[in-house]
Amino acid sequence: MSIGIDKIGLATAKYRLDMADLALARDTDPNKYSVGLMLDSLSIAPITEDIVTLGAAAAEQILTEADRARIDMVIVATESSIDQSKAAAVFIHGLLGIQPFARSLEMKEACYSATAALNYAKLHVASKPDSKVLVIASDIAKYGIGSSGEPTQGSGALAMLVTSQPRILAFNDDNVAQTRDVMDFWRPNYSSTPFVQGMFSTKQYLDCLKTTWAEFQKRNQAQLQDFAAFCFHIPYPKLANKGLNKLLDKSLSEEKVEELKANFQASISYSRQIGNIYTGSLYLGFLSLLENSHSLKAGQKIAFFSYGSGAVAEIFSGQLVAGFEKMLDSNRQAQLDQRQKLTVPAYEKLFFEEAHFDDQGNADFDNYDTHTFALERIDHHQRLYKRKEESYDN
Ligand code: HMG
C-alpha cells in the first residue's frame, strides 16, 4: 500500500522584516545576510499569532468536510509550545472541528519532530488504511535582539495530510536516523530564547548530514544519482547549500549536478523570504521545491534531511505521485508579497511583546493582523482563540 503526503498547507505571519533594514539597524553589511546567509526577509508574528493559530490556518487551507470526518489523529510538532501540559493539537482539533474520536498530541525534539510525526502517521495509516492523519509543524523562531541568531528568526506552520493513496508524495520505507547528545542549541524552561553555540551547531548539522547519508547509502544501496532533488532542514539557506555541496561528488554527471542545484534553488525560495520555522523548515523547503521547480516529474525520487539540534537527524525519501502539480497553490508568492513590511523598531515591539496579566490571570491584546485565527485574549490563564470574524464578546 502506498502511504504519504496527500495535501500540504502553509501559513506564515502577516508581517515581514526586510534583511536590508535589519542590516542597516545592526550596522552590518547587507551582503552578510543576503549572500552570507542567503536570506531576504523574515516573517514576524505578533503576540496574537502563535503555533496554534498558524497551525490551524495552515490546516484550514487544505481540509474538506470529508477530511475532518476521517482524520483520527492530529500531531503538532513544535519547539515553541504554549503550554507544558495541554497539547497545541487539542486546541487545533477544536478550532478545525475535527470529528471527536481522534488522538491529538504534541511532539518535541527541536526542529526534527515533524519527521517523527510523519513516520508515526505512516505507521498508523498502514494499520488503518481508511484513516487520515493531520501532521502540523508549527513554530516561532526567536533568538533575541542583536544576537547572532537574530537574522535567522522566522515564523510559520506547515500542515500535511498523511493518507493511503497520497496525491503528492509516496514515502519509501528507507528512513535512517541518528541521535547524538550535544549542546549546540537548546532552550531551558526558564528562557524565552535559545542558547546557541552557533558555529558548533553548523558543524553538528553538517557532520550529521555526512554520517547519516553514508549510513543511508549503505543500508539502502542508494546514490545521489537516484534523486531529482535533496531537501534539507533550512535554518538559513546558506547552511543547506553547504550541505548540498558536501554531498555532490565526482561520480555525478554535469546534468545531474545542474538538476540538483536548480532544484535546490527552487527549494530555498520560500525560506529566503520567511526565515527559519524550525520544525516546518524542511517541509517548507519541499513545498517551495514543488511550487518553484521547472523540471520535477511524477515518479522522481526526492531525498529529505531532517535535523533537530540536541541532536537527532534522519534521512528518508519519497516518490512524486502522478498529478502532484494539481495539489499545489499557484498563488503562494502573491500571498507572501502581501505581508506588511515592518520598520526595525516596529518589529522589535511586535515580535518581543509579552502578555501583561492582571492578578486574576487575564490579559488583553492590541488588534494585529493574523491569518484565519487569532489569540483573542487570556482569560483566567486560559488562552481563548477565535476565527477572525468571530469574537467571544459577540
Ligand atoms: P554569523 O555571525 O552570521 O557568522 O553567525 P559568520 O560571521 O560566519 O557569517 C556567516 C556567513 O556570512 C559566512 O559565510 C561569512 O563568510 C558570510 P560562510 O563562511 O559560512 O560561507 N559573510 C559575508 N558574505 C558576504 N558579504 C559579507 C559577509 N560577511 C560575512 N559582507 C550563525 C552564523 C549560524 C552562527 C548564526 O546565524 C546563528 O547563531 N544562527 C542560529 C543557529 C543556527 O542556525 N545554526 C544552524 C545549525 S543548527 C540547526 O539547524 C537547528 C536549528 O534550526 C534549531 C533546532 O533544531 O531547533 C537552529
Short mmCIF file of C-alpha atoms and ligand atoms in Angstrom, two decimals:
data_model
loop_
_atom_site.label_atom_id
_atom_site.label_comp_id
_atom_site.label_asym_id
_atom_site.label_seq_id
_atom_site.Cartn_x
_atom_site.Cartn_y
_atom_site.Cartn_z
CA MET A 1 0.00 0.00 0.00
CA SER A 2 1.27 3.46 -0.87
CA ILE A 3 1.26 5.95 2.06
CA GLY A 4 2.44 9.54 2.04
CA ILE A 5 1.57 13.23 1.83
CA ASP A 6 -1.78 13.90 0.19
CA LYS A 7 -2.04 17.67 0.77
CA ILE A 8 0.17 20.46 2.13
CA GLY A 9 -0.87 23.85 3.55
CA LEU A 10 1.31 26.76 4.64
CA ALA A 11 0.64 29.69 6.94
CA THR A 12 3.16 32.34 7.86
CA ALA A 13 2.79 35.58 9.80
CA LYS A 14 1.30 38.59 8.03
CA TYR A 15 4.26 40.87 8.81
CA ARG A 16 7.77 40.83 7.38
CA LEU A 17 11.12 42.33 8.24
CA ASP A 18 13.44 43.00 5.31
CA MET A 19 17.02 41.88 5.90
CA ALA A 20 18.41 45.04 4.32
CA ASP A 21 16.63 47.11 7.02
CA LEU A 22 17.88 44.82 9.80
CA ALA A 23 21.44 45.04 8.43
CA LEU A 24 21.28 48.83 8.49
CA ALA A 25 19.97 48.87 12.07
CA ARG A 26 22.62 46.37 13.24
CA ASP A 27 25.45 48.20 11.45
CA THR A 28 26.12 45.14 9.30
CA ASP A 29 26.98 44.83 5.60
CA PRO A 30 23.65 43.81 3.95
CA ASN A 31 25.56 41.25 1.85
CA LYS A 32 26.30 39.32 5.01
CA TYR A 33 22.58 38.48 5.21
CA SER A 34 21.66 38.31 1.52
CA VAL A 35 24.81 36.46 0.35
CA GLY A 36 26.40 35.16 3.59
CA LEU A 37 23.17 33.62 4.97
CA MET A 38 21.09 33.77 1.73
CA LEU A 39 18.14 35.49 3.42
CA ASP A 40 15.98 38.36 2.08
CA SER A 41 13.25 38.77 4.72
CA LEU A 42 11.76 37.15 7.84
CA SER A 43 8.11 36.53 8.81
CA ILE A 44 7.35 38.25 12.10
CA ALA A 45 4.43 37.06 14.25
CA PRO A 46 2.56 39.39 16.62
CA ILE A 47 1.52 38.18 20.08
CA THR A 48 -1.94 37.19 18.78
CA GLU A 49 -0.43 34.74 16.27
CA ASP A 50 1.09 31.61 17.86
CA ILE A 51 1.75 27.98 16.99
CA VAL A 52 -1.97 27.22 17.38
CA THR A 53 -3.24 29.99 15.09
CA LEU A 54 -0.52 29.35 12.49
CA GLY A 55 -1.01 25.57 12.60
CA ALA A 56 -4.81 25.85 12.38
CA ALA A 57 -4.57 28.33 9.49
CA ALA A 58 -2.20 26.05 7.55
CA ALA A 59 -4.56 23.10 8.01
CA GLU A 60 -7.73 25.10 7.29
CA GLN A 61 -6.41 25.77 3.77
CA ILE A 62 -6.35 22.10 2.84
CA LEU A 63 -9.13 20.35 4.75
CA THR A 64 -12.55 19.46 3.34
CA GLU A 65 -15.53 18.34 5.43
CA ALA A 66 -14.79 14.77 4.31
CA ASP A 67 -11.22 15.09 5.65
CA ARG A 68 -12.49 16.40 9.01
CA ALA A 69 -14.74 13.35 9.28
CA ARG A 70 -11.90 10.91 8.52
CA ILE A 71 -8.95 12.40 10.44
CA ASP A 72 -8.39 10.29 13.54
CA MET A 73 -5.04 11.69 14.66
CA VAL A 74 -3.67 15.24 14.92
CA ILE A 75 0.02 15.67 15.71
CA VAL A 76 1.65 19.04 16.26
CA ALA A 77 5.44 19.09 16.08
CA THR A 78 6.87 22.17 17.75
CA GLU A 79 9.58 23.62 19.95
CA SER A 80 7.66 26.82 20.73
CA SER A 81 5.00 25.24 22.90
CA ILE A 82 2.42 27.47 24.54
CA ASP A 83 1.67 25.07 27.41
CA GLN A 84 3.69 22.47 29.30
CA SER A 85 0.66 20.17 29.66
CA LYS A 86 -2.07 20.73 27.09
CA ALA A 87 -1.03 19.88 23.53
CA ALA A 88 -1.43 22.53 20.83
CA ALA A 89 -3.00 19.73 18.77
CA VAL A 90 -6.01 19.70 21.13
CA PHE A 91 -6.66 23.42 20.56
CA ILE A 92 -6.24 22.92 16.80
CA HIS A 93 -8.52 19.87 16.77
CA GLY A 94 -11.22 22.08 18.34
CA LEU A 95 -10.69 25.09 16.10
CA LEU A 96 -10.89 22.94 12.96
CA GLY A 97 -13.98 20.97 14.01
CA ILE A 98 -12.38 17.55 13.51
CA GLN A 99 -14.57 14.58 14.49
CA PRO A 100 -14.16 13.76 18.21
CA PHE A 101 -12.85 10.19 18.08
CA ALA A 102 -9.32 11.25 17.32
CA ARG A 103 -5.95 11.16 19.11
CA SER A 104 -4.30 14.59 19.50
CA LEU A 105 -0.79 15.15 20.78
CA GLU A 106 2.35 17.28 20.59
CA MET A 107 5.86 16.07 19.76
CA LYS A 108 9.22 17.66 20.54
CA GLU A 109 12.84 17.31 19.51
CA ALA A 110 13.97 20.74 18.29
CA CYS A 111 13.49 21.05 14.50
CA TYR A 112 13.33 17.28 13.97
CA SER A 113 10.00 16.15 15.44
CA ALA A 114 7.75 16.66 12.37
CA THR A 115 9.77 13.89 10.73
CA ALA A 116 9.00 11.53 13.62
CA ALA A 117 5.35 12.67 13.40
CA LEU A 118 5.19 11.76 9.70
CA ASN A 119 6.65 8.36 10.49
CA TYR A 120 4.11 7.74 13.25
CA ALA A 121 1.38 8.86 10.84
CA LYS A 122 2.68 6.40 8.24
CA LEU A 123 2.56 3.51 10.75
CA HIS A 124 -0.96 4.50 11.80
CA VAL A 125 -2.27 4.63 8.23
CA ALA A 126 -0.55 1.31 7.47
CA SER A 127 -2.69 -0.32 10.18
CA LYS A 128 -5.87 1.67 9.34
CA PRO A 129 -5.79 2.47 5.61
CA ASP A 130 -9.05 4.47 5.69
CA SER A 131 -7.83 6.94 8.28
CA LYS A 132 -6.14 10.27 7.66
CA VAL A 133 -3.56 11.86 9.95
CA LEU A 134 -3.03 15.60 10.18
CA VAL A 135 0.62 16.42 10.88
CA ILE A 136 1.38 20.06 11.66
CA ALA A 137 4.84 21.56 12.09
CA SER A 138 4.40 24.97 13.73
CA ASP A 139 6.99 27.26 15.27
CA ILE A 140 8.04 30.79 16.03
CA ALA A 141 11.84 31.11 15.98
CA LYS A 142 13.08 33.89 18.25
CA TYR A 143 16.71 34.46 19.15
CA GLY A 144 16.78 37.91 20.72
CA ILE A 145 17.64 41.40 19.55
CA GLY A 146 21.24 41.84 18.45
CA SER A 147 22.13 38.14 18.89
CA SER A 148 24.00 36.23 16.16
CA GLY A 149 20.85 34.20 15.52
CA GLU A 150 18.60 37.28 15.09
CA PRO A 151 18.84 37.26 11.27
CA THR A 152 17.77 33.59 11.25
CA GLN A 153 14.40 34.03 13.03
CA GLY A 154 11.02 33.37 11.39
CA SER A 155 7.53 32.02 11.96
CA GLY A 156 5.21 29.67 10.18
CA ALA A 157 3.43 26.35 10.01
CA LEU A 158 3.13 23.52 7.51
CA ALA A 159 0.12 21.21 7.62
CA MET A 160 0.41 17.83 5.93
CA LEU A 161 -2.35 15.30 5.47
CA VAL A 162 -0.97 11.75 5.54
CA THR A 163 -3.14 9.14 3.83
CA SER A 164 -3.06 5.97 1.80
CA GLN A 165 -3.03 6.58 -1.97
CA PRO A 166 -1.49 10.07 -1.46
CA ARG A 167 -1.61 12.61 -4.27
CA ILE A 168 1.74 14.39 -3.69
CA LEU A 169 4.46 12.13 -2.27
CA ALA A 170 4.58 8.41 -1.51
CA PHE A 171 7.02 7.57 1.29
CA ASN A 172 9.70 4.98 0.64
CA ASP A 173 10.49 2.67 3.52
CA ASP A 174 14.13 3.68 3.88
CA ASN A 175 14.44 6.02 6.92
CA VAL A 176 17.79 6.12 8.71
CA ALA A 177 18.03 8.18 11.94
CA GLN A 178 20.92 9.21 14.15
CA THR A 179 20.97 10.57 17.72
CA ARG A 180 23.95 12.32 19.34
CA ASP A 181 23.83 14.08 22.70
CA VAL A 182 25.32 17.53 22.01
CA MET A 183 24.61 21.06 23.28
CA ASP A 184 24.54 23.04 20.04
CA PHE A 185 21.18 24.77 20.58
CA TRP A 186 18.78 24.41 23.50
CA ARG A 187 16.11 26.38 25.35
CA PRO A 188 15.61 25.65 29.08
CA ASN A 189 12.11 26.18 30.51
CA TYR A 190 13.12 29.45 32.17
CA SER A 191 14.27 31.13 28.96
CA SER A 192 12.12 32.54 26.15
CA THR A 193 15.05 32.48 23.71
CA PRO A 194 17.51 29.66 23.00
CA PHE A 195 21.14 29.32 23.97
CA VAL A 196 23.23 28.61 20.89
CA GLN A 197 26.78 27.61 20.13
CA GLY A 198 26.37 28.89 16.58
CA MET A 199 29.48 27.63 14.82
CA PHE A 200 29.39 24.33 16.73
CA SER A 201 25.75 23.90 15.64
CA THR A 202 26.67 24.29 11.96
CA LYS A 203 29.43 21.67 12.36
CA GLN A 204 26.97 19.26 14.01
CA TYR A 205 24.43 19.83 11.23
CA LEU A 206 26.98 19.12 8.50
CA ASP A 207 28.55 16.16 10.28
CA CYS A 208 25.14 14.59 11.00
CA LEU A 209 24.34 15.03 7.31
CA LYS A 210 27.58 13.37 6.21
CA THR A 211 27.39 10.41 8.58
CA THR A 212 23.63 9.79 8.25
CA TRP A 213 23.91 9.97 4.45
CA ALA A 214 26.77 7.44 4.49
CA GLU A 215 24.66 5.06 6.60
CA PHE A 216 21.58 5.70 4.42
CA GLN A 217 23.58 4.88 1.30
CA LYS A 218 24.96 1.71 2.85
CA ARG A 219 21.61 0.42 4.13
CA ASN A 220 19.62 1.31 1.02
CA GLN A 221 22.28 0.90 -1.72
CA ALA A 222 21.41 4.47 -2.69
CA GLN A 223 23.31 7.05 -4.74
CA LEU A 224 22.73 10.78 -5.11
CA GLN A 225 22.21 9.99 -8.81
CA ASP A 226 18.90 8.30 -7.84
CA PHE A 227 17.32 11.58 -6.67
CA ALA A 228 15.90 14.56 -8.57
CA ALA A 229 16.25 16.80 -5.52
CA PHE A 230 17.58 16.79 -1.96
CA CYS A 231 15.52 18.77 0.57
CA PHE A 232 17.30 19.96 3.70
CA HIS A 233 16.34 21.32 7.07
CA ILE A 234 16.91 25.04 6.40
CA PRO A 235 17.96 27.06 9.49
CA TYR A 236 19.17 29.53 6.87
CA PRO A 237 19.63 28.65 3.20
CA LYS A 238 23.42 29.08 3.13
CA LEU A 239 23.91 26.16 5.53
CA ALA A 240 21.67 23.92 3.44
CA ASN A 241 23.69 24.98 0.40
CA LYS A 242 26.84 23.88 2.18
CA GLY A 243 25.07 20.60 2.89
CA LEU A 244 24.31 20.05 -0.79
CA ASN A 245 27.90 20.87 -1.76
CA LYS A 246 29.12 18.28 0.74
CA LEU A 247 27.05 15.58 -0.96
CA LEU A 248 27.93 16.37 -4.59
CA ASP A 249 30.68 14.05 -5.76
CA LYS A 250 32.73 13.48 -8.89
CA SER A 251 30.73 10.43 -9.97
CA LEU A 252 27.75 12.65 -10.88
CA SER A 253 27.20 13.80 -14.46
CA GLU A 254 27.22 17.53 -15.16
CA GLU A 255 23.48 17.36 -15.97
CA LYS A 256 22.72 15.71 -12.63
CA VAL A 257 24.68 18.36 -10.74
CA GLU A 258 22.82 21.09 -12.66
CA GLU A 259 19.46 19.45 -11.90
CA LEU A 260 20.24 19.11 -8.18
CA LYS A 261 21.48 22.70 -7.97
CA ALA A 262 18.49 24.14 -9.85
CA ASN A 263 16.09 22.19 -7.66
CA PHE A 264 17.99 23.33 -4.57
CA GLN A 265 17.43 26.96 -5.58
CA ALA A 266 13.71 26.20 -6.01
CA SER A 267 13.63 24.60 -2.54
CA ILE A 268 15.04 27.66 -0.73
CA SER A 269 12.82 30.27 -2.37
CA TYR A 270 10.25 30.40 0.47
CA SER A 271 12.83 30.08 3.29
CA ARG A 272 14.74 33.05 1.87
CA GLN A 273 11.58 35.09 2.45
CA ILE A 274 10.23 33.53 5.67
CA GLY A 275 13.35 32.55 7.66
CA ASN A 276 13.71 29.57 9.98
CA ILE A 277 10.42 27.99 11.03
CA TYR A 278 12.18 25.20 12.97
CA THR A 279 10.05 22.01 12.69
CA GLY A 280 8.47 23.15 9.43
CA SER A 281 11.66 24.29 7.69
CA LEU A 282 12.41 21.02 5.90
CA TYR A 283 8.82 20.76 4.66
CA LEU A 284 8.71 24.42 3.69
CA GLY A 285 11.71 23.57 1.51
CA PHE A 286 9.79 20.66 -0.01
CA LEU A 287 6.74 22.83 -0.74
CA SER A 288 8.98 25.51 -2.21
CA LEU A 289 10.63 22.88 -4.43
CA LEU A 290 7.26 21.61 -5.66
CA GLU A 291 5.93 25.10 -6.40
CA ASN A 292 9.08 26.61 -7.92
CA SER A 293 10.91 23.81 -9.76
CA HIS A 294 10.65 23.77 -13.55
CA SER A 295 11.84 20.20 -14.00
CA LEU A 296 10.14 17.91 -11.47
CA LYS A 297 8.21 14.96 -12.85
CA ALA A 298 5.96 12.29 -11.38
CA GLY A 299 7.89 9.17 -10.39
CA GLN A 300 11.05 11.05 -9.46
CA LYS A 301 12.59 10.42 -6.06
CA ILE A 302 13.19 13.20 -3.52
CA ALA A 303 15.56 12.83 -0.53
CA PHE A 304 14.96 14.58 2.81
CA PHE A 305 17.48 15.53 5.51
CA SER A 306 15.84 16.34 8.83
CA TYR A 307 17.95 17.86 11.63
CA GLY A 308 16.98 18.95 15.12
CA SER A 309 19.56 20.34 17.50
CA GLY A 310 20.41 18.31 20.52
CA ALA A 311 20.66 16.37 18.14
CA VAL A 312 18.55 13.99 16.06
CA ALA A 313 18.95 13.65 12.30
CA GLU A 314 17.11 11.50 9.78
CA ILE A 315 17.30 10.88 6.06
CA PHE A 316 14.43 9.33 4.13
CA SER A 317 12.98 9.54 0.65
CA GLY A 318 9.73 9.63 -1.24
CA GLN A 319 8.43 9.40 -4.78
CA LEU A 320 6.40 12.09 -6.54
CA VAL A 321 2.91 10.90 -7.42
CA ALA A 322 1.30 11.42 -10.86
CA GLY A 323 -0.73 14.64 -10.81
CA PHE A 324 1.14 16.18 -7.82
CA GLU A 325 1.11 19.56 -9.62
CA LYS A 326 -2.69 19.74 -9.21
CA MET A 327 -2.32 19.73 -5.41
CA LEU A 328 -0.24 22.95 -5.26
CA ASP A 329 -1.14 26.62 -4.82
CA SER A 330 -0.12 28.85 -7.72
CA ASN A 331 -0.95 31.95 -5.66
CA ARG A 332 1.61 31.37 -2.89
CA GLN A 333 4.13 34.02 -3.91
CA ALA A 334 1.38 36.65 -4.14
CA GLN A 335 0.37 35.80 -0.56
CA LEU A 336 3.94 36.20 0.65
CA ASP A 337 4.21 39.52 -1.18
CA GLN A 338 1.13 40.78 0.67
CA ARG A 339 2.83 40.64 4.09
CA GLN A 340 3.02 44.06 5.71
CA LYS A 341 6.55 45.46 5.85
CA LEU A 342 7.78 46.48 9.32
CA THR A 343 10.34 49.06 10.32
CA VAL A 344 13.00 47.72 12.69
CA PRO A 345 11.52 49.49 15.77
CA ALA A 346 8.05 48.14 14.86
CA TYR A 347 9.50 44.62 14.51
CA GLU A 348 11.21 44.88 17.90
CA LYS A 349 7.95 45.96 19.56
CA LEU A 350 5.78 43.38 17.79
CA PHE A 351 7.94 40.28 17.99
CA PHE A 352 9.07 40.64 21.59
CA GLU A 353 5.79 41.83 23.13
CA GLU A 354 4.73 39.84 26.19
CA ALA A 355 1.34 39.36 27.87
CA HIS A 356 0.69 41.61 30.87
CA PHE A 357 -1.56 39.79 33.32
CA ASP A 358 -3.80 41.27 35.99
CA ASP A 359 -3.94 39.43 39.31
CA GLN A 360 -6.78 37.20 38.02
CA GLY A 361 -4.63 35.92 35.14
CA ASN A 362 -6.35 37.98 32.44
CA ALA A 363 -4.55 39.66 29.55
CA ASP A 364 -5.84 41.62 26.54
CA PHE A 365 -4.02 42.36 23.33
CA ASP A 366 -4.00 45.03 20.67
CA ASN A 367 -5.62 44.11 17.38
CA TYR A 368 -2.98 42.75 14.99
CA ASP A 369 -3.36 41.24 11.55
CA THR A 370 -3.34 37.43 11.70
CA HIS A 371 -4.41 34.54 9.47
CA THR A 372 -7.79 32.84 9.84
CA PHE A 373 -7.47 32.54 13.62
CA ALA A 374 -6.19 34.78 16.40
CA LEU A 375 -5.44 34.55 20.09
CA GLU A 376 -8.15 36.91 21.30
CA ARG A 377 -7.25 37.16 24.97
CA ILE A 378 -6.15 35.17 28.00
CA ASP A 379 -8.97 34.70 30.47
CA HIS A 380 -8.06 33.34 33.92
CA HIS A 381 -4.92 31.82 32.37
CA GLN A 382 -6.94 30.18 29.57
CA ARG A 383 -5.97 31.03 26.00
CA LEU A 384 -9.08 31.96 24.01
CA TYR A 385 -8.86 31.69 20.24
CA LYS A 386 -11.28 32.97 17.64
CA ARG A 387 -11.87 32.81 13.95
CA LYS A 388 -11.13 36.29 12.73
CA GLU A 389 -14.73 37.23 12.03
CA GLU A 390 -15.91 35.91 15.44
CA SER A 391 -15.41 37.28 18.91
CA TYR A 392 -16.03 35.83 22.37
CA ASP A 393 -17.84 39.08 23.21
CA ASN A 394 -20.47 38.52 20.47
P1 HMG B 1 27.37 34.80 11.85
O1 HMG B 1 27.82 35.74 12.86
O2 HMG B 1 26.46 35.32 10.79
O3 HMG B 1 28.61 34.01 11.18
O4 HMG B 1 26.64 33.64 12.55
P2 HMG B 1 29.69 34.43 10.12
O5 HMG B 1 30.37 35.67 10.55
O6 HMG B 1 30.47 33.18 9.90
O7 HMG B 1 28.90 34.79 8.77
C1 HMG B 1 28.03 33.90 8.14
C2 HMG B 1 28.39 33.82 6.66
O8 HMG B 1 28.29 35.13 6.09
C3 HMG B 1 29.82 33.34 6.39
O9 HMG B 1 29.78 32.55 5.23
C4 HMG B 1 30.56 34.64 6.10
O10 HMG B 1 31.71 34.47 5.28
C5 HMG B 1 29.48 35.41 5.35
P3 HMG B 1 30.46 31.09 5.24
O11 HMG B 1 31.86 31.27 5.65
O12 HMG B 1 29.65 30.31 6.29
O13 HMG B 1 30.23 30.57 3.87
N1 HMG B 1 29.69 36.86 5.32
C6 HMG B 1 29.53 37.61 4.24
N2 HMG B 1 29.18 37.30 2.98
C7 HMG B 1 29.08 38.35 2.08
N3 HMG B 1 29.34 39.63 2.40
C8 HMG B 1 29.69 39.98 3.65
C9 HMG B 1 29.80 38.95 4.64
N4 HMG B 1 30.13 38.93 5.95
C10 HMG B 1 30.05 37.65 6.36
N5 HMG B 1 29.94 41.25 3.96
C11 HMG B 1 25.45 31.63 12.84
C12 HMG B 1 26.19 32.49 11.87
C13 HMG B 1 25.00 30.35 12.17
C14 HMG B 1 26.39 31.26 13.99
C15 HMG B 1 24.27 32.45 13.40
O14 HMG B 1 23.41 32.81 12.35
C16 HMG B 1 23.48 31.66 14.41
O15 HMG B 1 23.83 31.58 15.58
N6 HMG B 1 22.31 31.09 13.99
C17 HMG B 1 21.48 30.28 14.84
C18 HMG B 1 21.98 28.86 14.92
C19 HMG B 1 21.80 28.14 13.62
O16 HMG B 1 21.01 28.48 12.77
N7 HMG B 1 22.54 27.00 13.46
C20 HMG B 1 22.40 26.16 12.29
C21 HMG B 1 22.67 24.70 12.60
S1 HMG B 1 21.70 24.14 13.98
C22 HMG B 1 20.11 23.86 13.29
O17 HMG B 1 19.96 23.81 12.12
C23 HMG B 1 18.98 23.69 14.25
C24 HMG B 1 18.11 24.90 14.45
O18 HMG B 1 17.24 25.06 13.35
C25 HMG B 1 17.32 24.78 15.76
C26 HMG B 1 16.61 23.46 16.06
O19 HMG B 1 16.95 22.39 15.66
O20 HMG B 1 15.69 23.59 16.85
C27 HMG B 1 18.90 26.17 14.58
#
